[in-house]
Amino acid sequence: MDFRLTKEHEAWVDEVRAFLDEEFDADAREAVRRGGGEWGGDVIRAFRGRLVEKGWLSLTWPEEHGGQGRSMVEQVLLMDELAYVGAPSIDMTSASVAPAIIRSARPEQRDRWLPPIRDGSVEFAIGYSEPDSGSDLASLRTSAVLDGDEWVIDGEKIWNTGAEYCTHEWLACRTEPDAPRHQAMSVLIVPIDAPGITVQGITTWRGMRTNQVWFDGVRVPAENLIGERGHGWRYVTQALAFERVAIGITGGLRRLVDDLTAYCRATEVDGEVLADRPEVERALAGLEVDLELARLLNHRAAWMIDAGRVPNAEASMTKVFTTELHARASTVALDVLGPHGQLDPYDDRSPLAGLAQLMYRAAPYLRFGGGTNEIQRDIVAQRGHGLPR
Ligand SMILES: Cc1cc2nc3c(=O)[nH]c(=O)nc-3n(C[C@H](O)[C@H](O)[C@H](O)COP(=O)(O)OP(=O)(O)OC[C@H]3O[C@@H](n4cnc5c(N)ncnc54)[C@H](O)[C@@H]3O)c2cc1C
């Protein structure tokens, strides 16, 4: 067993780092930091344009679909490096929706949707959750009824992240009302500017915006139904496995642990260097161990995709472990930093550029996004270990 990166992987990491040195300079970092992570900001858009030019939004797609045919491990390494410097990352359109389209859509749908995803002109908000259907997604009520050659959509979605700037909705809806729950759902692509859609913002504790979205008699062409009618459950679970691998990346955590360690080495409290305190040393060592575990779990799930499998329990494991490590690591960091750690992240005196408290405030929603960690544990137990439902 060899868990090291190959020489090719190391060369890829070097290439990505050289690109980031060039393209994501101190001004860009500061703009993103001060923008509070708003995903639609100008700096983020411009940087995303550079990722498009490099073909990195379609890094893992087969060459026949205009991609670079690179591995999922390479995509995860790219995402780790982006997260480490605080750059905008590969978003869910490329990390989750595109792989689902490649695997499940009809050939003409791939031709229609993949090129604009690759060039960044189509971006999806993901419309699964509803006010009364979150974990129990199969109970969703948003309906689509075929009227001639159009689907007519009525219903309500919540936690629709990105709907305020995305161009389209990747919408899970009930098209087969009489079928068993898991055969009742389809996935439709819906332009967000279609008449009958209302988007209203919700601000999270972290400061990031998400949305509630209403659909009132919204009409889309029949061909916007992805793949086959009633097969939406499979497409959604597939897309969620990819989403969970993307949520499980560890570059941001690596940055926190590195910066915290450097801070502890450089900071004296009551005449003692923080890093010399046994309790600080123990805490930092514990984070290093957990971080290595998180990285290996994430790389394993990516490797499985490269081996032609869709990780289920493994995608859930990386998602659970990484997101819970966000909570643990940022709590340790805030303990070590003391009251200074609570300074506004945009305050120049804020240690670690506010990273500890930003991650602390992001941790709760990471536990929910992509499916809650309680549900992921069920998936690990049932699909990973064959335990009864
Ligand atoms: C900031 C943010 C962004 C999000 N972005 C999106 C997005 O872009 N698109 C999208 O579709 N969704 C998004 N989500 C939704 C997220 O995936 C859901 O919140 C999640 O699936 C849980 O659904 P719920 O909120 O209805 O909670 P519920 O399903 O009502 O669950 C409430 C609690 O009960 C627990 N629970 C429920 N059922 C079980 C069970 N069977 N066993 C054990 N525990 C259980 C849950 O784990 C949770 O702790 C986002 C959520 C947040 C907070």
Short mmCIF file of C-alpha atoms and ligand atoms in Angstrom, two decimals:
data_model
loop_
_atom_site.label_atom_id
_atom_site.label_comp_id
_atom_site.label_asym_id
_atom_site.label_seq_id
_atom_site.Cartn_x
_atom_site.Cartn_y
_atom_site.Cartn_z
CA MET A 1 0.00 0.00 0.00
CA ASP A 2 1.39 3.38 -0.98
CA PHE A 3 -0.49 6.50 0.06
CA ARG A 4 2.00 8.95 -1.40
CA LEU A 5 1.21 11.15 -4.37
CA THR A 6 2.83 10.07 -7.63
CA LYS A 7 5.51 12.18 -9.35
CA GLU A 8 2.83 13.25 -11.87
CA HIS A 9 0.58 14.38 -9.03
CA GLU A 10 3.41 16.36 -7.47
CA ALA A 11 4.16 18.02 -10.81
CA TRP A 12 0.47 18.92 -11.10
CA VAL A 13 0.48 20.52 -7.63
CA ASP A 14 3.56 22.54 -8.63
CA GLU A 15 1.79 23.69 -11.80
CA VAL A 16 -1.29 24.77 -9.84
CA ARG A 17 0.84 26.63 -7.27
CA ALA A 18 2.72 28.48 -10.02
CA PHE A 19 -0.61 29.47 -11.57
CA LEU A 20 -1.91 30.74 -8.23
CA ASP A 21 1.25 32.75 -7.55
CA GLU A 22 0.67 34.47 -10.88
CA GLU A 23 -3.12 34.81 -10.91
CA PHE A 24 -4.24 35.07 -7.33
CA ASP A 25 -2.09 37.82 -5.91
CA ALA A 26 -2.29 39.57 -2.56
CA ASP A 27 -4.85 42.10 -3.87
CA ALA A 28 -7.16 39.33 -5.07
CA ARG A 29 -6.82 37.53 -1.74
CA GLU A 30 -7.67 40.66 0.16
CA ALA A 31 -10.68 41.41 -2.10
CA VAL A 32 -12.07 37.92 -1.60
CA ARG A 33 -11.47 38.13 2.16
CA ARG A 34 -13.18 41.52 2.42
CA GLY A 35 -15.98 40.38 0.12
CA GLY A 36 -16.86 37.90 2.85
CA GLY A 37 -16.89 34.98 0.46
CA GLU A 38 -19.78 36.32 -1.68
CA TRP A 39 -19.60 33.88 -4.54
CA GLY A 40 -20.80 36.32 -7.22
CA GLY A 41 -18.29 39.14 -6.56
CA ASP A 42 -16.25 40.76 -9.36
CA VAL A 43 -12.87 39.37 -8.25
CA ILE A 44 -14.36 35.91 -7.99
CA ARG A 45 -15.89 36.20 -11.47
CA ALA A 46 -12.59 37.38 -12.99
CA PHE A 47 -10.64 34.58 -11.33
CA ARG A 48 -13.21 32.03 -12.47
CA GLY A 49 -12.62 33.32 -16.01
CA ARG A 50 -8.96 32.36 -15.64
CA LEU A 51 -9.97 28.84 -14.50
CA VAL A 52 -12.18 28.61 -17.61
CA GLU A 53 -9.28 29.67 -19.87
CA LYS A 54 -7.13 26.95 -18.34
CA GLY A 55 -9.93 24.41 -18.95
CA TRP A 56 -9.90 23.58 -15.25
CA LEU A 57 -13.69 23.70 -14.79
CA SER A 58 -13.84 20.68 -17.09
CA LEU A 59 -10.58 19.10 -15.92
CA THR A 60 -11.96 15.58 -15.38
CA TRP A 61 -14.40 15.41 -18.27
CA PRO A 62 -13.59 12.94 -21.04
CA GLU A 63 -11.87 14.61 -24.00
CA GLU A 64 -14.81 13.71 -26.26
CA HIS A 65 -16.90 16.15 -24.17
CA GLY A 66 -14.31 18.90 -24.37
CA GLY A 67 -12.59 18.09 -21.10
CA GLN A 68 -8.97 17.30 -20.27
CA GLY A 69 -9.52 13.69 -19.24
CA ARG A 70 -7.58 14.28 -16.00
CA SER A 71 -8.25 12.30 -12.84
CA MET A 72 -10.54 13.14 -9.95
CA VAL A 73 -7.50 12.95 -7.66
CA GLU A 74 -6.00 15.79 -9.71
CA GLN A 75 -9.23 17.79 -9.34
CA VAL A 76 -9.15 17.28 -5.58
CA LEU A 77 -5.50 18.40 -5.49
CA LEU A 78 -6.47 21.50 -7.49
CA MET A 79 -9.34 22.24 -5.09
CA ASP A 80 -7.02 21.76 -2.10
CA GLU A 81 -4.61 24.34 -3.49
CA LEU A 82 -7.42 26.80 -4.32
CA ALA A 83 -8.83 26.46 -0.81
CA TYR A 84 -5.37 26.82 0.75
CA VAL A 85 -4.89 30.30 -0.71
CA GLY A 86 -8.56 31.26 -0.17
CA ALA A 87 -9.32 31.38 -3.91
CA PRO A 88 -12.79 30.70 -5.35
CA SER A 89 -13.02 27.00 -6.02
CA ILE A 90 -14.50 24.66 -8.59
CA ASP A 91 -18.19 25.22 -7.89
CA MET A 92 -20.98 22.66 -7.65
CA THR A 93 -21.90 23.16 -11.32
CA SER A 94 -18.58 21.66 -12.35
CA ALA A 95 -17.98 19.43 -9.33
CA SER A 96 -21.43 17.85 -9.03
CA VAL A 97 -23.90 18.70 -11.82
CA ALA A 98 -21.53 18.22 -14.78
CA PRO A 99 -20.44 14.68 -13.75
CA ALA A 100 -24.12 13.77 -13.36
CA ILE A 101 -24.90 15.12 -16.85
CA ILE A 102 -21.95 13.23 -18.33
CA ARG A 103 -23.14 9.98 -16.75
CA SER A 104 -26.92 10.31 -17.07
CA ALA A 105 -28.07 12.81 -19.69
CA ARG A 106 -29.04 11.92 -23.26
CA PRO A 107 -26.33 12.59 -25.89
CA GLU A 108 -28.12 15.67 -27.27
CA GLN A 109 -28.43 17.02 -23.72
CA ARG A 110 -24.71 16.62 -23.18
CA ASP A 111 -24.11 18.58 -26.39
CA ARG A 112 -26.53 21.27 -25.24
CA TRP A 113 -25.35 21.76 -21.64
CA LEU A 114 -21.68 20.77 -21.35
CA PRO A 115 -20.13 23.46 -23.62
CA PRO A 116 -21.70 26.40 -21.71
CA ILE A 117 -20.74 24.81 -18.38
CA ARG A 118 -17.18 24.47 -19.66
CA ASP A 119 -17.00 28.13 -20.72
CA GLY A 120 -18.62 29.31 -17.48
CA SER A 121 -21.72 30.85 -19.09
CA VAL A 122 -24.11 28.38 -17.46
CA GLU A 123 -24.06 28.02 -13.68
CA PHE A 124 -26.53 25.96 -11.68
CA ALA A 125 -28.19 26.54 -8.35
CA ILE A 126 -29.04 23.16 -6.87
CA GLY A 127 -32.74 22.81 -6.11
CA TYR A 128 -33.26 19.71 -3.99
CA SER A 129 -34.39 20.84 -0.51
CA GLU A 130 -37.88 22.13 0.29
CA PRO A 131 -39.22 23.61 3.53
CA ASP A 132 -40.77 20.22 4.43
CA SER A 133 -38.39 17.93 2.51
CA GLY A 134 -34.74 18.07 3.46
CA SER A 135 -33.25 14.82 4.69
CA ASP A 136 -36.35 12.99 3.44
CA LEU A 137 -35.89 14.28 -0.11
CA ALA A 138 -38.14 11.63 -1.64
CA SER A 139 -41.10 13.40 0.02
CA LEU A 140 -40.59 16.54 -2.10
CA ARG A 141 -43.72 18.26 -3.37
CA THR A 142 -42.56 20.61 -6.13
CA SER A 143 -44.38 19.22 -9.15
CA ALA A 144 -43.83 19.30 -12.91
CA VAL A 145 -46.74 18.36 -15.18
CA LEU A 146 -46.35 17.80 -18.92
CA ASP A 147 -48.59 20.13 -20.93
CA GLY A 148 -48.06 19.51 -24.67
CA ASP A 149 -44.33 19.91 -25.21
CA GLU A 150 -43.68 21.87 -22.00
CA TRP A 151 -43.30 21.03 -18.31
CA VAL A 152 -45.27 23.30 -15.97
CA ILE A 153 -43.61 23.64 -12.55
CA ASP A 154 -45.22 24.66 -9.26
CA GLY A 155 -43.67 24.57 -5.82
CA GLU A 156 -41.10 25.94 -3.43
CA LYS A 157 -37.42 25.28 -2.76
CA ILE A 158 -35.24 26.42 0.15
CA TRP A 159 -31.48 26.71 0.80
CA ASN A 160 -31.01 27.32 -2.91
CA THR A 161 -27.44 28.56 -2.72
CA GLY A 162 -26.35 30.75 -5.63
CA ALA A 163 -29.86 31.26 -7.07
CA GLU A 164 -29.32 35.04 -6.94
CA TYR A 165 -26.52 34.91 -9.55
CA CYS A 166 -26.75 31.50 -11.25
CA THR A 167 -28.28 31.20 -14.72
CA HIS A 168 -30.14 27.91 -14.22
CA GLU A 169 -31.67 25.66 -11.64
CA TRP A 170 -30.86 21.94 -11.41
CA LEU A 171 -34.30 21.08 -10.12
CA ALA A 172 -35.51 17.90 -8.46
CA CYS A 173 -39.29 17.65 -8.83
CA ARG A 174 -42.16 15.18 -8.74
CA THR A 175 -43.24 14.18 -12.23
CA GLU A 176 -44.76 10.74 -11.48
CA PRO A 177 -47.28 11.40 -8.68
CA ASP A 178 -48.65 7.85 -8.68
CA ALA A 179 -45.29 6.05 -8.64
CA PRO A 180 -43.50 4.76 -5.48
CA ARG A 181 -41.55 7.58 -3.78
CA HIS A 182 -38.15 6.79 -5.25
CA GLN A 183 -39.53 6.49 -8.81
CA ALA A 184 -41.59 9.68 -8.64
CA MET A 185 -38.80 12.19 -9.14
CA SER A 186 -37.14 13.70 -12.23
CA VAL A 187 -34.49 16.36 -12.74
CA LEU A 188 -35.32 19.40 -14.87
CA ILE A 189 -33.06 22.21 -16.03
CA VAL A 190 -34.84 25.54 -15.53
CA PRO A 191 -33.57 28.99 -16.55
CA ILE A 192 -33.72 31.17 -13.43
CA ASP A 193 -35.03 34.14 -15.41
CA ALA A 194 -38.11 32.14 -16.54
CA PRO A 195 -41.41 33.94 -15.76
CA GLY A 196 -42.98 32.71 -12.52
CA ILE A 197 -39.74 32.34 -10.48
CA THR A 198 -39.22 34.43 -7.32
CA VAL A 199 -35.88 34.39 -5.46
CA GLN A 200 -35.53 35.68 -1.89
CA GLY A 201 -32.26 35.79 0.06
CA ILE A 202 -31.52 34.17 3.44
CA THR A 203 -28.32 35.21 5.25
CA THR A 204 -26.45 32.50 7.17
CA TRP A 205 -24.53 32.99 10.42
CA ARG A 206 -21.30 32.85 8.42
CA GLY A 207 -22.54 35.82 6.37
CA MET A 208 -22.97 33.79 3.19
CA ARG A 209 -26.22 34.17 1.28
CA THR A 210 -28.53 31.32 0.35
CA ASN A 211 -32.12 31.57 -0.97
CA GLN A 212 -35.73 30.52 -0.92
CA VAL A 213 -37.19 30.12 -4.43
CA TRP A 214 -40.83 29.91 -5.54
CA PHE A 215 -42.06 28.40 -8.85
CA ASP A 216 -45.49 29.51 -10.01
CA GLY A 217 -46.62 27.99 -13.31
CA VAL A 218 -43.04 28.07 -14.67
CA ARG A 219 -42.81 26.56 -18.19
CA VAL A 220 -39.75 24.83 -19.69
CA PRO A 221 -39.43 22.74 -22.89
CA ALA A 222 -40.00 18.98 -22.54
CA GLU A 223 -36.39 18.28 -23.55
CA ASN A 224 -35.14 20.00 -20.37
CA LEU A 225 -35.93 16.82 -18.42
CA ILE A 226 -32.57 15.15 -17.88
CA GLY A 227 -32.19 11.49 -18.86
CA GLU A 228 -35.36 9.53 -18.27
CA ARG A 229 -38.61 10.41 -16.49
CA GLY A 230 -38.83 9.02 -12.95
CA HIS A 231 -35.08 8.31 -12.72
CA GLY A 232 -34.28 11.54 -10.86
CA TRP A 233 -33.50 9.81 -7.55
CA ARG A 234 -30.55 8.03 -9.17
CA TYR A 235 -29.26 11.21 -10.83
CA VAL A 236 -29.55 13.19 -7.60
CA THR A 237 -27.81 10.58 -5.44
CA GLN A 238 -25.03 10.36 -8.02
CA ALA A 239 -24.62 14.17 -8.09
CA LEU A 240 -24.65 14.25 -4.26
CA ALA A 241 -21.80 11.72 -4.08
CA PHE A 242 -19.69 14.06 -6.21
CA GLU A 243 -20.82 17.05 -4.13
CA ARG A 244 -19.74 15.32 -0.91
CA VAL A 245 -16.27 14.59 -2.26
CA ALA A 246 -16.00 18.32 -3.11
CA ILE A 247 -17.20 19.35 0.37
CA GLY A 248 -14.65 16.93 1.87
CA ILE A 249 -11.57 18.68 0.49
CA THR A 250 -9.04 19.71 3.13
CA GLY A 251 -7.04 22.67 1.73
CA GLY A 252 -8.81 25.23 3.94
CA LEU A 253 -8.13 23.15 7.04
CA ARG A 254 -4.48 22.74 6.09
CA ARG A 255 -4.27 26.53 5.86
CA LEU A 256 -5.81 26.98 9.31
CA VAL A 257 -3.48 24.44 10.93
CA ASP A 258 -0.38 25.85 9.18
CA ASP A 259 -1.25 29.45 10.08
CA LEU A 260 -2.14 28.54 13.66
CA THR A 261 1.14 26.64 14.07
CA ALA A 262 3.13 29.60 12.68
CA TYR A 263 1.22 31.97 15.02
CA CYS A 264 1.99 29.78 18.04
CA ARG A 265 5.69 29.67 17.16
CA ALA A 266 5.85 33.47 16.77
CA THR A 267 3.67 34.63 19.68
CA GLU A 268 4.69 35.06 23.32
CA VAL A 269 2.10 35.20 26.09
CA ASP A 270 3.27 36.03 29.64
CA GLY A 271 6.88 35.60 28.52
CA GLU A 272 6.30 32.14 27.07
CA VAL A 273 6.16 31.18 23.41
CA LEU A 274 2.74 29.63 22.82
CA ALA A 275 4.19 26.65 20.92
CA ASP A 276 6.24 25.75 24.03
CA ARG A 277 3.11 25.13 26.09
CA PRO A 278 2.43 21.37 26.30
CA GLU A 279 -1.33 21.82 25.92
CA VAL A 280 -0.85 23.87 22.73
CA GLU A 281 1.64 21.35 21.35
CA ARG A 282 -0.81 18.50 22.07
CA ALA A 283 -3.69 20.35 20.42
CA LEU A 284 -1.65 21.11 17.29
CA ALA A 285 -0.43 17.51 17.07
CA GLY A 286 -4.02 16.25 17.37
CA LEU A 287 -5.09 18.49 14.51
CA GLU A 288 -2.22 17.23 12.33
CA VAL A 289 -3.32 13.63 12.88
CA ASP A 290 -6.95 14.41 12.07
CA LEU A 291 -5.99 16.46 9.03
CA GLU A 292 -4.00 13.60 7.58
CA LEU A 293 -6.95 11.25 8.12
CA ALA A 294 -9.30 13.75 6.44
CA ARG A 295 -6.96 14.09 3.47
CA LEU A 296 -6.66 10.34 3.01
CA LEU A 297 -10.43 9.79 3.23
CA ASN A 298 -10.97 12.49 0.62
CA HIS A 299 -8.30 11.19 -1.74
CA ARG A 300 -9.66 7.66 -1.42
CA ALA A 301 -13.17 8.77 -2.50
CA ALA A 302 -11.64 10.63 -5.48
CA TRP A 303 -9.53 7.60 -6.37
CA MET A 304 -12.67 5.42 -6.40
CA ILE A 305 -14.24 7.72 -9.00
CA ASP A 306 -11.06 7.36 -11.09
CA ALA A 307 -11.51 3.59 -10.79
CA GLY A 308 -14.96 3.93 -12.42
CA ARG A 309 -17.02 3.68 -9.24
CA VAL A 310 -19.38 6.20 -7.63
CA PRO A 311 -18.41 6.36 -3.94
CA ASN A 312 -21.38 6.16 -1.60
CA ALA A 313 -20.37 5.37 1.96
CA GLU A 314 -16.87 6.69 1.15
CA ALA A 315 -18.23 10.06 -0.06
CA SER A 316 -20.26 10.30 3.14
CA MET A 317 -17.20 9.45 5.28
CA THR A 318 -15.08 12.23 3.78
CA LYS A 319 -17.94 14.71 4.11
CA VAL A 320 -18.59 13.85 7.79
CA PHE A 321 -14.95 13.77 8.86
CA THR A 322 -13.85 16.95 7.10
CA THR A 323 -16.83 19.06 8.12
CA GLU A 324 -16.61 17.96 11.76
CA LEU A 325 -12.89 18.67 11.72
CA HIS A 326 -13.79 22.23 10.61
CA ALA A 327 -15.67 22.59 13.90
CA ARG A 328 -12.92 20.97 16.03
CA ALA A 329 -10.01 22.78 14.41
CA SER A 330 -11.61 26.21 14.50
CA THR A 331 -12.64 25.68 18.15
CA VAL A 332 -9.02 24.78 19.04
CA ALA A 333 -7.82 27.84 17.11
CA LEU A 334 -10.24 30.18 18.90
CA ASP A 335 -9.18 28.73 22.28
CA VAL A 336 -5.50 29.32 21.49
CA LEU A 337 -6.05 32.80 20.04
CA GLY A 338 -8.18 33.95 23.00
CA PRO A 339 -10.43 37.01 22.68
CA HIS A 340 -8.42 38.35 19.71
CA GLY A 341 -9.71 35.46 17.64
CA GLN A 342 -13.18 36.96 17.89
CA LEU A 343 -12.21 40.22 16.20
CA ASP A 344 -14.11 41.01 13.04
CA PRO A 345 -12.36 39.12 10.20
CA TYR A 346 -12.05 42.38 8.27
CA ASP A 347 -10.24 44.06 11.19
CA ASP A 348 -6.52 44.29 10.37
CA ARG A 349 -5.67 43.22 13.96
CA SER A 350 -7.60 39.98 13.57
CA PRO A 351 -5.12 37.06 13.92
CA LEU A 352 -4.89 34.57 11.02
CA ALA A 353 -6.79 37.15 8.94
CA GLY A 354 -9.97 36.07 10.72
CA LEU A 355 -9.75 32.53 9.34
CA ALA A 356 -10.45 30.82 12.67
CA GLN A 357 -13.71 32.56 13.36
CA LEU A 358 -14.84 32.42 9.71
CA MET A 359 -14.34 28.66 9.75
CA TYR A 360 -16.01 28.38 13.14
CA ARG A 361 -19.08 30.17 11.79
CA ALA A 362 -19.09 28.09 8.59
CA ALA A 363 -18.88 24.77 10.44
CA PRO A 364 -22.60 24.39 11.29
CA TYR A 365 -23.80 24.79 7.72
CA LEU A 366 -21.10 22.47 6.40
CA ARG A 367 -22.65 19.80 8.62
CA PHE A 368 -25.98 20.33 6.79
CA GLY A 369 -24.92 21.13 3.21
CA GLY A 370 -24.88 18.12 0.88
CA GLY A 371 -27.06 16.23 3.39
CA THR A 372 -26.71 16.31 7.18
CA ASN A 373 -23.99 14.35 8.93
CA GLU A 374 -26.61 12.24 10.78
CA ILE A 375 -27.88 11.07 7.40
CA GLN A 376 -24.30 10.49 6.17
CA ARG A 377 -23.70 8.24 9.18
CA ASP A 378 -26.81 6.27 8.22
CA ILE A 379 -25.41 5.89 4.69
CA VAL A 380 -22.09 4.63 6.07
CA ALA A 381 -23.90 2.14 8.32
CA GLN A 382 -26.40 0.91 5.73
CA ARG A 383 -24.59 1.08 2.40
CA GLY A 384 -21.07 0.75 3.77
CA HIS A 385 -21.62 -1.98 6.36
CA GLY A 386 -24.94 -3.48 5.28
CA LEU A 387 -26.63 -2.69 8.59
CA PRO A 388 -30.45 -2.71 8.54
CA ARG A 389 -32.41 0.49 7.83
C1 LIG B 1 -26.20 27.19 4.16
C2 LIG B 1 -26.91 26.04 3.50
C3 LIG B 1 -26.79 25.87 2.13
C4 LIG B 1 -27.50 24.85 1.50
N1 LIG B 1 -27.44 24.77 0.12
C5 LIG B 1 -28.31 23.93 -0.49
C6 LIG B 1 -28.45 23.98 -1.91
O1 LIG B 1 -27.78 24.76 -2.60
N2 LIG B 1 -29.39 23.18 -2.49
C7 LIG B 1 -30.18 22.32 -1.75
O2 LIG B 1 -31.02 21.63 -2.33
N3 LIG B 1 -30.04 22.24 -0.41
C8 LIG B 1 -29.13 23.02 0.23
N4 LIG B 1 -29.00 22.97 1.61
C9 LIG B 1 -29.92 22.10 2.34
C10 LIG B 1 -29.30 20.99 3.09
O3 LIG B 1 -28.84 19.99 2.24
C11 LIG B 1 -30.45 20.54 4.03
O4 LIG B 1 -30.50 21.50 5.05
C12 LIG B 1 -30.29 19.19 4.57
O5 LIG B 1 -30.45 18.24 3.57
C13 LIG B 1 -31.22 18.92 5.74
O6 LIG B 1 -32.56 19.19 5.46
P1 LIG B 1 -33.44 20.08 6.47
O7 LIG B 1 -32.75 21.39 6.67
O8 LIG B 1 -34.86 20.09 5.96
O9 LIG B 1 -33.40 19.33 7.85
P2 LIG B 1 -34.30 18.11 8.32
O10 LIG B 1 -34.33 17.05 7.29
O11 LIG B 1 -35.62 18.65 8.81
O12 LIG B 1 -33.47 17.57 9.55
C14 LIG B 1 -33.45 18.25 10.82
C15 LIG B 1 -32.50 17.48 11.74
O13 LIG B 1 -33.00 16.15 11.95
C16 LIG B 1 -32.01 15.20 11.56
N5 LIG B 1 -32.64 14.06 10.90
C17 LIG B 1 -33.59 14.10 9.93
N6 LIG B 1 -33.90 12.85 9.54
C18 LIG B 1 -33.13 12.00 10.25
C19 LIG B 1 -32.98 10.57 10.30
N7 LIG B 1 -33.68 9.77 9.52
N8 LIG B 1 -32.08 10.06 11.18
C20 LIG B 1 -31.33 10.86 11.97
N9 LIG B 1 -31.43 12.22 11.98
C21 LIG B 1 -32.32 12.78 11.14
C22 LIG B 1 -31.11 15.91 10.57
O14 LIG B 1 -29.83 15.35 10.51
C23 LIG B 1 -31.09 17.33 11.14
O15 LIG B 1 -30.13 17.45 12.16
C24 LIG B 1 -28.28 23.95 2.26
C25 LIG B 1 -28.38 24.11 3.67
C26 LIG B 1 -27.72 25.14 4.29
C27 LIG B 1 -27.90 25.29 5.78
#
